[in-house]
Coordinates of C-alpha atoms in Angstrom, one line a residue:
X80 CA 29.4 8.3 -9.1
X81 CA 28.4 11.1 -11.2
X82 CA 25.8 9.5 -12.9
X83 CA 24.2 8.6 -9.4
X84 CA 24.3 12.5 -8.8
X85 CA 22.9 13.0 -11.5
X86 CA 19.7 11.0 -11.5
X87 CA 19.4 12.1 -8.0
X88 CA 19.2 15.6 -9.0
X89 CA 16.5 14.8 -11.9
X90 CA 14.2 12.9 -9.2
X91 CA 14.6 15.5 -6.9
X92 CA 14.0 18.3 -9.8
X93 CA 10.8 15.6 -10.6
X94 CA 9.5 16.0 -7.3
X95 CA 10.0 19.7 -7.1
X96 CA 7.5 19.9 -10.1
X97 CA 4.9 17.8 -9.1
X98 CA 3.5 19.7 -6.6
X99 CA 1.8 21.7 -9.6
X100 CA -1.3 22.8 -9.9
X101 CA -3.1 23.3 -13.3
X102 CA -6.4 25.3 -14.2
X103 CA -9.0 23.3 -15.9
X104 CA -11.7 25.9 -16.7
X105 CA -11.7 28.5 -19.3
X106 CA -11.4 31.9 -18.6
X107 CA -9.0 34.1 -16.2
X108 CA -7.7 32.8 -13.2
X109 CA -10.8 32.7 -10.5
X110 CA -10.4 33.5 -6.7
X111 CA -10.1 30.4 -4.6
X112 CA -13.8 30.5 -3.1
X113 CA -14.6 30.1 -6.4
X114 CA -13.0 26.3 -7.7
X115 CA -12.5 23.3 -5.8
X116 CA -9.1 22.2 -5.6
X117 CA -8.3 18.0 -6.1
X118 CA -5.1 16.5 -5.1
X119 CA -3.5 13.1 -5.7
X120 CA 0.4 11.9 -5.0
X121 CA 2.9 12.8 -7.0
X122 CA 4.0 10.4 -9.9
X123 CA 7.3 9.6 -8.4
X124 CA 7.4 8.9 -4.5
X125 CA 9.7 7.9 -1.8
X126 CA 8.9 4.7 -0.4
X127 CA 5.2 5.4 0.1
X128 CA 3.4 2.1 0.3
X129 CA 0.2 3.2 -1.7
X130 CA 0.5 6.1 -4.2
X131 CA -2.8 7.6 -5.7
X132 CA -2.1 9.2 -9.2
X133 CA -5.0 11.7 -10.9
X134 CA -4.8 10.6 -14.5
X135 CA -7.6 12.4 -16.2
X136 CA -10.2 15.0 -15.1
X137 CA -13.4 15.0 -17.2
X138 CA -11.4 13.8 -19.9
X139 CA -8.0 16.3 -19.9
X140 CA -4.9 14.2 -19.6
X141 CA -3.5 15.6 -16.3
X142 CA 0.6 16.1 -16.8
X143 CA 3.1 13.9 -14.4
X144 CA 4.2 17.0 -12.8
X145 CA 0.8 18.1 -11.8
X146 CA -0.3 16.5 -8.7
X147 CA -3.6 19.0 -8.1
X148 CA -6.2 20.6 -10.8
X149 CA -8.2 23.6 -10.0
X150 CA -11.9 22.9 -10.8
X151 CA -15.4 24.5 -11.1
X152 CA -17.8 23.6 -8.4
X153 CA -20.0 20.5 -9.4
X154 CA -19.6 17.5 -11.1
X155 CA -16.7 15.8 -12.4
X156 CA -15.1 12.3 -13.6
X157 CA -11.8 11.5 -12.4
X158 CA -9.8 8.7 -13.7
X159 CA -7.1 7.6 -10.6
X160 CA -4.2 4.9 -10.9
X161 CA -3.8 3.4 -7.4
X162 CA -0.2 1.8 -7.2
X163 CA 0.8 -0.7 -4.6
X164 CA 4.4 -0.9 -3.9
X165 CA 4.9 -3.9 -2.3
X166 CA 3.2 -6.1 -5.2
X167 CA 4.1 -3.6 -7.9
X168 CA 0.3 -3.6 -8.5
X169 CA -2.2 -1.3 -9.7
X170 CA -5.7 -0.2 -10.6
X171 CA -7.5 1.6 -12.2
X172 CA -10.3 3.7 -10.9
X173 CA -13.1 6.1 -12.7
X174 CA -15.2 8.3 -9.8
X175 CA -17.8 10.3 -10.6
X176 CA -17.8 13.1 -7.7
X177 CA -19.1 16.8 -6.9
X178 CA -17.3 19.0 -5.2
X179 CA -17.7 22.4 -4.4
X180 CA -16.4 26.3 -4.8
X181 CA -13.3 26.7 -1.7
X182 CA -12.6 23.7 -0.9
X183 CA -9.6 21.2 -1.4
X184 CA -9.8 17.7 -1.8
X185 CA -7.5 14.7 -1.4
X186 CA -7.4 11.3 -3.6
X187 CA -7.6 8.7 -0.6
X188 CA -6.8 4.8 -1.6
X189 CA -8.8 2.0 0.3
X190 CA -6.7 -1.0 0.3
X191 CA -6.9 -4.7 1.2
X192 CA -5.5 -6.6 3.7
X193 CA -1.9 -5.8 4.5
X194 CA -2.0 -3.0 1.9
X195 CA -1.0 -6.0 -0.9
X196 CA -4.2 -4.2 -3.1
X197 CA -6.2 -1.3 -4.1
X198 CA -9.9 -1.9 -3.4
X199 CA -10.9 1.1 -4.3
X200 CA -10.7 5.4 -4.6
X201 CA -12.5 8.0 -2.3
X202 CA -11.9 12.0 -2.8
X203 CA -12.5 13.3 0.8
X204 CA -12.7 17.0 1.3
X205 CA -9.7 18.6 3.5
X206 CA -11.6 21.3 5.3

């Protein structure tokens, strides 16, 4: 029983973290008006069907704790895992987008039928 609490208590300590954010621009920390802010799912979920998974932003490996990167406005290259539960599937995806200064963003997955694949990735903007 104890190592069931255990592993519990590291998932949920998992899940706790990956709501991070990281900072991928140089300089001091800018106001939010400034960057665009993208958001995939957390590495670890419970029981979501379809989990979207930032991987790489213009090349910088994003941790598995981070879930969101804070971003210059313009163009970027994202490189998204889209995991399937049900089939244990997954793809990989590589989006070229632009976004812009104060807004947020969301990693959205476009399935096939019956959600048993990932057709594809789409970053929508949240405002």
């Amino acid at each position: 029983m104890k190592s069931i609490e255990l592993s519990l208590l590291a998932i949920a300590a998992l899940l706790a973290g990956g709501c991070m954010s990281v900072q991928l621009y140089d300089g001091p920390k800018r106001d939010r008006d400034e960057v665009a802010r993208i958001t995939g799912d957390p590495v670890v979920t419970a029981g979501s069907p379809v989990t979207v998974i930032l991987r790489q932003v213009d090349g910088h490996d994003i941790g598995v704790t981070q879930t969101s990167v804070d971003v210059l406005e313009g163009k970027h290259n994202l490189l998204v895992d889209c995991r399937i539960a049900e089939t244990k599937g997954g793809s990989r995806h590589s989006l070229d987008v632009e976004v812009y200064g104060g807004r947020k963003y969301r990693l959205r997955a476009e399935t096939g039928p019956a959600l048993r694949e990932c057709t594809g990735v789409t970053l929508e903007s949240q405002d």
